[in-house]
Coordinates of C-alpha atoms and ligand atoms in Angstrom, one line a residue:
M1 CA 24.5 0.5 20.0
K2 CA 24.4 -0.9 16.4
K3 CA 24.0 1.6 13.6
T4 CA 20.4 0.3 12.9
G5 CA 19.7 0.9 16.6
I6 CA 20.8 4.6 16.4
A7 CA 18.9 4.9 13.0
K8 CA 15.8 3.7 14.6
S9 CA 16.1 6.0 17.7
I10 CA 16.4 9.1 15.5
A11 CA 13.5 7.9 13.3
L12 CA 11.4 7.4 16.3
A13 CA 12.3 10.9 17.5
L14 CA 11.3 12.2 14.1
G15 CA 8.0 10.4 14.4
L16 CA 8.8 7.8 11.6
S17 CA 7.9 4.2 12.3
A18 CA 10.7 2.0 13.2
A19 CA 9.3 -0.5 10.7
S20 CA 10.0 1.9 7.8
V21 CA 13.6 2.4 9.1
A22 CA 14.0 -1.4 9.8
Q23 CA 12.6 -2.0 6.1
A24 CA 15.1 0.5 4.5
A25 CA 18.1 -0.5 6.6
D26 CA 17.8 -4.1 7.6
V27 CA 17.8 -7.6 6.1
E28 CA 16.2 -10.6 7.6
V29 CA 18.3 -13.5 6.4
L30 CA 17.2 -17.2 6.6
H31 CA 20.2 -19.6 6.4
W32 CA 21.4 -22.8 7.9
W33 CA 25.0 -21.8 8.6
T34 CA 25.1 -22.8 12.3
S35 CA 28.4 -24.6 12.6
G36 CA 31.5 -22.9 14.0
G37 CA 33.1 -22.7 10.7
E38 CA 29.8 -21.5 8.9
A39 CA 29.1 -18.9 11.6
A40 CA 32.7 -17.5 11.4
A41 CA 32.2 -17.1 7.5
L42 CA 28.7 -15.5 8.1
D43 CA 30.3 -13.0 10.5
V44 CA 32.3 -11.7 7.5
L45 CA 29.1 -10.9 5.6
K46 CA 27.3 -9.4 8.5
Q47 CA 30.3 -7.2 9.3
D48 CA 30.6 -6.2 5.6
L49 CA 26.9 -5.1 5.5
E50 CA 27.2 -3.4 8.8
T51 CA 29.9 -1.0 7.3
Q52 CA 27.2 -0.1 4.8
G53 CA 24.6 0.6 7.3
V54 CA 22.6 -2.5 6.5
G55 CA 21.5 -4.3 9.7
W56 CA 21.2 -8.0 9.9
K57 CA 18.2 -9.7 11.4
D58 CA 19.3 -13.3 11.7
M59 CA 17.0 -16.3 11.1
P60 CA 19.1 -19.4 11.4
V61 CA 17.5 -22.7 10.8
A62 CA 19.9 -25.5 11.8
G63 CA 20.2 -28.7 9.7
G64 CA 23.0 -29.5 7.4
G65 CA 22.2 -29.2 3.7
G66 CA 19.2 -26.9 4.2
E67 CA 16.1 -29.3 4.3
A68 CA 14.9 -27.8 7.4
A69 CA 15.6 -24.3 6.2
M70 CA 13.6 -24.9 3.0
T71 CA 10.7 -26.3 4.9
T72 CA 10.6 -23.0 7.1
L73 CA 10.9 -20.9 4.2
R74 CA 8.0 -22.5 2.6
A75 CA 5.9 -21.8 5.8
R76 CA 7.1 -18.2 5.9
V77 CA 6.1 -17.4 2.4
T78 CA 2.9 -19.3 2.7
A79 CA 2.0 -17.0 5.7
G80 CA 2.8 -13.9 3.5
N81 CA 5.8 -13.2 5.6
A82 CA 9.0 -13.9 3.3
P83 CA 12.3 -13.2 4.7
T84 CA 14.4 -10.5 2.9
A85 CA 17.0 -12.8 1.6
V86 CA 17.4 -16.7 1.9
Q87 CA 20.3 -18.9 1.4
M88 CA 19.4 -21.3 -1.3
L89 CA 20.9 -24.0 -3.5
G90 CA 20.4 -24.6 -7.3
F91 CA 17.1 -26.0 -8.3
D92 CA 15.4 -24.7 -5.2
I93 CA 16.2 -21.2 -6.5
S94 CA 14.7 -22.2 -9.9
D95 CA 11.6 -23.5 -8.2
W96 CA 10.9 -20.2 -6.3
A97 CA 11.8 -18.1 -9.5
N98 CA 9.2 -20.1 -11.4
E99 CA 6.7 -19.1 -8.7
G100 CA 7.5 -15.4 -9.3
A101 CA 8.5 -15.0 -5.7
L102 CA 12.1 -13.5 -6.2
G103 CA 13.2 -9.9 -6.6
N104 CA 15.1 -8.5 -9.5
L105 CA 18.8 -7.8 -9.0
N106 CA 19.5 -6.5 -12.5
A107 CA 20.2 -2.9 -11.2
V108 CA 23.4 -4.3 -9.4
A109 CA 24.2 -7.1 -11.8
S110 CA 24.4 -5.0 -14.9
E111 CA 26.2 -2.1 -13.2
E112 CA 28.9 -4.7 -11.9
N113 CA 28.9 -6.8 -15.0
W114 CA 28.1 -10.1 -13.3
D115 CA 27.5 -11.8 -16.6
S116 CA 31.2 -11.6 -17.4
V117 CA 32.6 -13.0 -14.1
V118 CA 30.1 -15.5 -12.9
P119 CA 30.6 -19.1 -14.3
T120 CA 27.8 -20.2 -16.6
A121 CA 27.1 -23.2 -14.3
L122 CA 26.1 -20.8 -11.6
Q123 CA 24.2 -18.4 -13.8
A124 CA 22.0 -21.3 -14.8
F125 CA 20.5 -20.9 -11.2
A126 CA 21.1 -17.3 -10.5
K127 CA 19.2 -16.0 -13.5
H128 CA 15.6 -16.6 -14.5
D129 CA 14.2 -15.4 -17.9
G130 CA 17.4 -13.4 -18.4
N131 CA 17.1 -11.6 -15.0
W132 CA 19.4 -12.1 -12.1
I133 CA 17.3 -13.2 -9.2
S134 CA 20.0 -14.4 -6.7
A135 CA 23.7 -13.6 -5.7
P136 CA 26.1 -16.4 -5.6
V137 CA 28.5 -16.2 -2.6
N138 CA 30.6 -19.3 -3.4
V139 CA 31.4 -22.5 -5.1
H140 CA 31.5 -25.5 -2.9
S141 CA 32.5 -28.9 -4.1
T142 CA 31.4 -32.3 -2.7
N143 CA 33.9 -34.9 -3.9
W144 CA 36.7 -34.4 -1.1
V145 CA 38.1 -36.5 1.5
W146 CA 39.5 -34.8 4.5
I147 CA 42.2 -37.0 6.2
S148 CA 43.9 -36.6 9.6
K149 CA 47.7 -36.3 8.7
S150 CA 48.9 -38.2 11.9
A151 CA 46.3 -41.0 11.2
L152 CA 47.4 -41.1 7.5
D153 CA 51.1 -41.4 8.5
A154 CA 50.3 -44.2 11.0
A155 CA 48.5 -46.0 8.0
G156 CA 51.5 -45.7 5.6
G157 CA 51.4 -42.1 4.8
K158 CA 50.3 -42.3 1.2
A159 CA 47.0 -40.6 0.3
P160 CA 44.8 -42.9 -1.7
T161 CA 44.2 -42.3 -5.4
T162 CA 42.0 -45.5 -6.2
W163 CA 39.3 -47.4 -4.4
E164 CA 41.7 -50.2 -3.6
E165 CA 44.2 -47.9 -1.9
L166 CA 41.5 -46.2 0.0
V167 CA 40.2 -49.5 1.3
A168 CA 43.8 -50.5 2.3
V169 CA 44.2 -47.1 4.1
M170 CA 40.9 -47.6 6.0
D171 CA 41.8 -51.3 6.9
A172 CA 45.2 -50.0 8.2
M173 CA 43.4 -47.2 10.2
Q174 CA 41.0 -49.8 11.7
A175 CA 43.9 -51.9 12.6
N176 CA 45.5 -49.0 14.3
G177 CA 42.4 -48.7 16.6
I178 CA 40.7 -45.7 15.3
T179 CA 37.4 -45.2 13.5
P180 CA 38.5 -45.2 9.7
L181 CA 35.5 -43.1 8.6
A182 CA 33.8 -40.3 10.5
H183 CA 30.3 -40.0 9.3
G184 CA 26.9 -38.5 10.3
G185 CA 24.1 -40.9 9.6
Q186 CA 21.6 -38.3 7.9
A187 CA 20.3 -38.8 4.4
W188 CA 21.9 -35.7 2.9
Q189 CA 25.3 -36.8 4.3
D190 CA 24.9 -40.3 2.9
A191 CA 23.8 -38.8 -0.4
T192 CA 27.0 -36.4 -0.3
V193 CA 29.3 -39.7 -0.1
F194 CA 27.0 -41.4 -2.8
D195 CA 27.7 -38.4 -5.1
A196 CA 31.5 -39.0 -4.9
V197 CA 31.2 -42.8 -5.2
V198 CA 29.1 -42.4 -8.4
L199 CA 31.4 -39.7 -9.9
S200 CA 34.4 -42.3 -9.1
M201 CA 32.9 -44.6 -11.7
G202 CA 33.4 -42.1 -14.3
N203 CA 32.2 -38.8 -15.8
D204 CA 29.9 -40.4 -18.2
F205 CA 28.2 -42.5 -15.7
Y206 CA 27.7 -39.4 -13.3
Q207 CA 26.1 -37.6 -16.3
Q208 CA 24.0 -40.5 -17.3
S209 CA 22.8 -41.5 -13.9
M210 CA 22.6 -38.2 -11.8
I211 CA 22.0 -35.5 -14.6
D212 CA 20.2 -37.4 -17.3
L213 CA 18.5 -39.7 -14.8
D214 CA 18.7 -42.5 -17.5
P215 CA 16.9 -45.6 -16.0
A216 CA 19.4 -48.0 -17.6
A217 CA 22.3 -46.2 -15.8
L218 CA 20.4 -46.0 -12.6
S219 CA 19.6 -49.7 -12.5
S220 CA 22.9 -50.8 -14.1
D221 CA 25.5 -53.1 -12.8
T222 CA 27.8 -50.3 -12.3
M223 CA 25.1 -48.7 -9.8
V224 CA 25.0 -51.9 -8.1
E225 CA 28.7 -51.7 -7.6
V226 CA 28.3 -48.2 -6.3
F227 CA 26.0 -49.5 -3.7
N228 CA 28.4 -52.3 -2.8
R229 CA 31.0 -49.6 -2.2
M230 CA 28.6 -47.7 0.0
A231 CA 28.1 -50.8 1.9
K232 CA 31.8 -51.2 2.3
L233 CA 32.0 -47.7 3.5
R234 CA 29.4 -48.3 5.9
S235 CA 31.6 -50.9 7.6
Y236 CA 34.3 -48.3 8.5
V237 CA 31.9 -45.9 10.5
D238 CA 31.5 -46.1 14.3
D239 CA 28.4 -47.4 16.0
N240 CA 27.1 -44.0 17.0
F241 CA 27.2 -42.5 13.6
S242 CA 23.3 -42.4 13.2
G243 CA 22.1 -38.8 13.3
R244 CA 25.5 -37.2 14.0
D245 CA 25.8 -33.7 12.5
W246 CA 28.3 -33.4 10.0
N247 CA 30.5 -30.8 11.9
L248 CA 30.7 -33.3 14.8
A249 CA 32.1 -35.9 12.3
S250 CA 34.6 -33.2 11.2
A251 CA 35.6 -32.8 14.9
M252 CA 36.2 -36.6 15.2
V253 CA 38.9 -36.2 12.5
I254 CA 40.2 -32.9 14.0
E255 CA 40.6 -34.6 17.4
G256 CA 42.3 -37.7 15.9
K257 CA 39.4 -40.0 16.8
A258 CA 38.7 -40.9 13.2
G259 CA 40.9 -41.2 10.2
M260 CA 38.9 -39.3 7.5
Q261 CA 35.6 -37.7 6.5
M262 CA 34.1 -37.7 3.0
M263 CA 32.4 -34.4 2.9
G264 CA 32.1 -31.1 0.9
D265 CA 34.7 -28.4 1.5
W266 CA 32.6 -26.7 4.2
A267 CA 34.2 -29.2 6.3
K268 CA 37.6 -27.3 5.9
G269 CA 35.9 -24.4 7.6
E270 CA 35.7 -26.6 10.8
F271 CA 39.4 -27.5 10.4
L272 CA 40.4 -23.9 10.1
K273 CA 38.2 -22.7 13.0
A274 CA 40.0 -25.5 15.0
G275 CA 43.3 -23.8 14.1
Q276 CA 44.5 -26.6 12.0
T277 CA 46.6 -26.2 8.7
P278 CA 46.4 -28.2 5.4
G279 CA 49.4 -30.4 5.0
E280 CA 50.4 -30.3 8.5
D281 CA 47.4 -31.3 10.5
F282 CA 45.1 -32.6 7.7
V283 CA 45.2 -33.7 4.0
C284 CA 42.6 -32.7 1.4
I285 CA 42.2 -35.2 -1.5
R286 CA 39.6 -35.6 -4.2
F287 CA 37.6 -38.7 -3.5
P288 CA 39.8 -41.5 -5.0
G289 CA 39.0 -41.9 -8.8
T290 CA 37.4 -38.3 -9.2
Q291 CA 40.6 -36.0 -9.5
G292 CA 40.1 -34.0 -12.6
S293 CA 36.3 -33.8 -12.0
V294 CA 34.2 -31.8 -9.6
T295 CA 30.7 -32.0 -8.4
F296 CA 29.8 -28.6 -7.2
N297 CA 27.1 -26.6 -5.2
S298 CA 26.9 -22.9 -4.9
D299 CA 25.4 -21.1 -1.9
Q300 CA 23.4 -18.3 -3.3
F301 CA 21.2 -15.5 -1.6
A302 CA 17.9 -15.2 -3.3
M303 CA 16.0 -11.9 -2.5
F304 CA 12.3 -12.3 -1.9
G305 CA 10.0 -9.5 -3.3
Q306 CA 9.0 -7.3 -0.4
G307 CA 6.0 -5.9 -2.2
D308 CA 7.0 -2.3 -2.1
G309 CA 9.4 -2.3 -5.0
E310 CA 13.0 -2.7 -4.9
N311 CA 14.4 -3.0 -1.4
D312 CA 17.5 -1.0 -1.1
A313 CA 19.0 -3.2 1.6
Q314 CA 18.6 -6.3 -0.8
L315 CA 20.4 -4.5 -3.5
K316 CA 23.3 -3.4 -1.1
M317 CA 23.4 -7.0 0.3
A318 CA 23.6 -8.4 -3.4
A319 CA 26.4 -5.9 -4.3
S320 CA 28.2 -6.8 -1.0
I321 CA 28.0 -10.6 -1.7
M322 CA 29.5 -10.2 -5.1
N323 CA 32.2 -7.6 -4.1
P324 CA 35.7 -9.4 -5.0
V325 CA 37.3 -8.3 -1.9
F326 CA 34.4 -9.9 0.1
Q327 CA 34.4 -13.0 -2.0
S328 CA 38.0 -13.7 -1.1
A329 CA 37.5 -12.9 2.6
F330 CA 34.3 -14.9 3.1
N331 CA 35.5 -18.0 1.1
V332 CA 38.9 -18.2 2.8
V333 CA 37.0 -18.9 5.9
K334 CA 34.0 -20.9 4.5
G335 CA 36.2 -23.6 2.8
S336 CA 34.7 -22.7 -0.7
V337 CA 36.0 -20.9 -3.6
P338 CA 34.8 -17.6 -5.0
A339 CA 31.7 -17.4 -7.2
R340 CA 33.5 -14.9 -9.3
T341 CA 36.4 -16.0 -11.8
D342 CA 38.3 -12.8 -11.3
V343 CA 39.2 -13.3 -7.6
P344 CA 42.9 -14.0 -7.0
N345 CA 43.9 -17.1 -4.9
T346 CA 46.5 -15.1 -3.0
D347 CA 44.7 -15.5 0.3
F348 CA 43.7 -18.9 0.2
D349 CA 45.4 -22.0 1.7
D350 CA 46.9 -24.9 -0.2
C351 CA 43.4 -26.8 -0.2
G352 CA 41.7 -23.6 -1.4
K353 CA 44.2 -23.0 -4.1
K354 CA 43.7 -26.7 -5.1
G355 CA 39.9 -26.1 -5.1
M356 CA 40.1 -23.2 -7.3
A357 CA 42.5 -24.9 -9.7
D358 CA 40.3 -28.1 -9.8
L359 CA 37.2 -25.9 -10.5
A360 CA 38.9 -24.2 -13.4
E361 CA 40.3 -27.5 -14.9
A362 CA 36.9 -29.4 -14.5
N363 CA 35.1 -26.4 -16.1
D364 CA 37.5 -26.3 -19.1
A365 CA 37.5 -30.2 -19.3
G366 CA 33.6 -30.5 -19.3
S367 CA 33.9 -32.6 -16.1
L368 CA 32.1 -30.1 -13.8
F369 CA 28.9 -31.6 -12.5
G370 CA 26.1 -30.4 -10.3
S371 CA 26.0 -32.3 -7.0
M372 CA 22.8 -34.4 -6.7
A373 CA 23.0 -34.2 -2.9
H374 CA 23.0 -30.5 -2.7
G375 CA 20.5 -29.7 -5.2
H376 CA 22.4 -28.9 -8.4
A377 CA 21.8 -32.0 -10.3
A378 CA 17.9 -32.3 -10.3
P379 CA 14.9 -30.8 -8.7
A380 CA 14.1 -31.4 -5.1
A381 CA 11.6 -34.3 -5.8
V382 CA 14.5 -36.2 -7.4
K383 CA 17.0 -35.3 -4.8
N384 CA 14.7 -36.5 -2.1
A385 CA 14.0 -39.9 -4.0
V386 CA 17.8 -40.4 -4.1
Y387 CA 18.0 -39.5 -0.4
D388 CA 15.5 -42.1 0.4
V389 CA 17.0 -45.0 -1.5
V390 CA 20.7 -44.1 -0.5
T391 CA 19.9 -43.8 3.3
Q392 CA 17.7 -47.0 3.4
H393 CA 20.6 -49.0 1.7
F394 CA 23.3 -47.4 3.9
N395 CA 21.2 -48.4 7.1
G396 CA 21.1 -52.1 5.7
D397 CA 17.4 -52.0 4.8
M398 CA 17.9 -53.3 1.2
S399 CA 20.6 -55.1 -1.0
S400 CA 22.7 -53.2 -3.5
E401 CA 20.6 -55.0 -6.3
E402 CA 17.3 -53.8 -4.7
A403 CA 18.7 -50.3 -4.2
A404 CA 19.7 -49.9 -7.9
E405 CA 16.2 -51.1 -9.0
E406 CA 14.6 -48.9 -6.4
L407 CA 16.6 -45.9 -7.4
A408 CA 15.5 -46.2 -11.1
N409 CA 11.9 -46.8 -10.2
S410 CA 11.5 -44.1 -7.5
I411 CA 13.1 -41.4 -9.7
E412 CA 10.9 -42.4 -12.5
A413 CA 8.0 -42.0 -10.2
V414 CA 8.6 -38.3 -9.4
M415 CA 9.5 -37.1 -12.9
Ligands
GAL501 C1 25.6 -27.4 1.9 C2 25.9 -25.8 2.0 C3 27.1 -25.5 2.7 C4 27.1 -26.1 4.0 C5 26.6 -27.5 4.0 C6 26.4 -28.1 5.4 O1 24.4 -27.5 1.2 O2 26.2 -25.5 0.5 O3 27.2 -24.1 2.7 O4 26.0 -25.4 4.8 O5 25.4 -27.7 3.3 O6 25.2 -27.7 6.0

């Protein structure tokens, strides 16, 4: 019987309500980590909390990128029944903080000096009016390509560093009879690839178009070229890509049915769960043309005010999330890198070590950018406008010129 089960039995024997014990000792967590690799990482957190007597009431809402989870969250809060803690990204955290819905974590954050170890890029979302309102568990980055080692060897063996080399490798893979690009036709996945293609046109262009939302950049010839490249990538996916979940695309590469996947480093969690090793079974590279730069997103757990003052279990969960030992153990499995800058890379594989080094380099060089696709470049209304245009274009519903024009117009319409 779980600890919380024993606690409840004793409480009931003493005439206390199970709810009061549940409230003190349990956290109900809304999240979208339902793939094999994600669930393995989540278990690290569940077990860590259990050792501290905090029970876990799971509330998974499947759907990569978290769109469905955020819709469910809105319904729960509207019904006056907010979960204890919620996995959230970037501007979604800020939006809920602006509504005054989030609990205050300063008691833990100040005691454990989070201000000195959490990168400012994450603090921008984890703090509101100077108060800590969420606990960052990791830093993912989205401008990665995960390549089957055997498929790459059969296509010449050199990992591409430019767009032209990428096209040549995909052409060779196509000639070898495998699907060059494993992809899931869902708006957030199309947008994840779009992030990388925009970044490959240069740091300044990503800043101007995705962060500054400059209409001139959004409708520029450079953006037309971005959409031309998206159309070229569309020619390398298989006929059944529409609606495919991202982890099933990862499985195509893992099983040698496809040559590569352009996806955030949560994909590495699937390769690891399948028992594969970087450098032997797969190769991790930055999207060609983006080495030295990073588009990031951080998974954070925001704590919703439970109305009866601070919830001890929430503070314990926040402390657990930010524990350096946990940060290493969790991120090694998740495919991301720690949200703290003081965690050693000892236990990380070569791709994890590269991820940590790339993040530090980009942070120092001013080439660390929030991912548009994963809610770290602009609020949800803008992100969804980008989703709509990018996925319509990827599905062949508009030309590259129309897409660039529509991108500028639809973003302007929601600002
Ligand atoms: C991202 C999230 C990752 C992973 C991915 C696929 O937004 O940060 O942890 O869940 O979506 O669903």
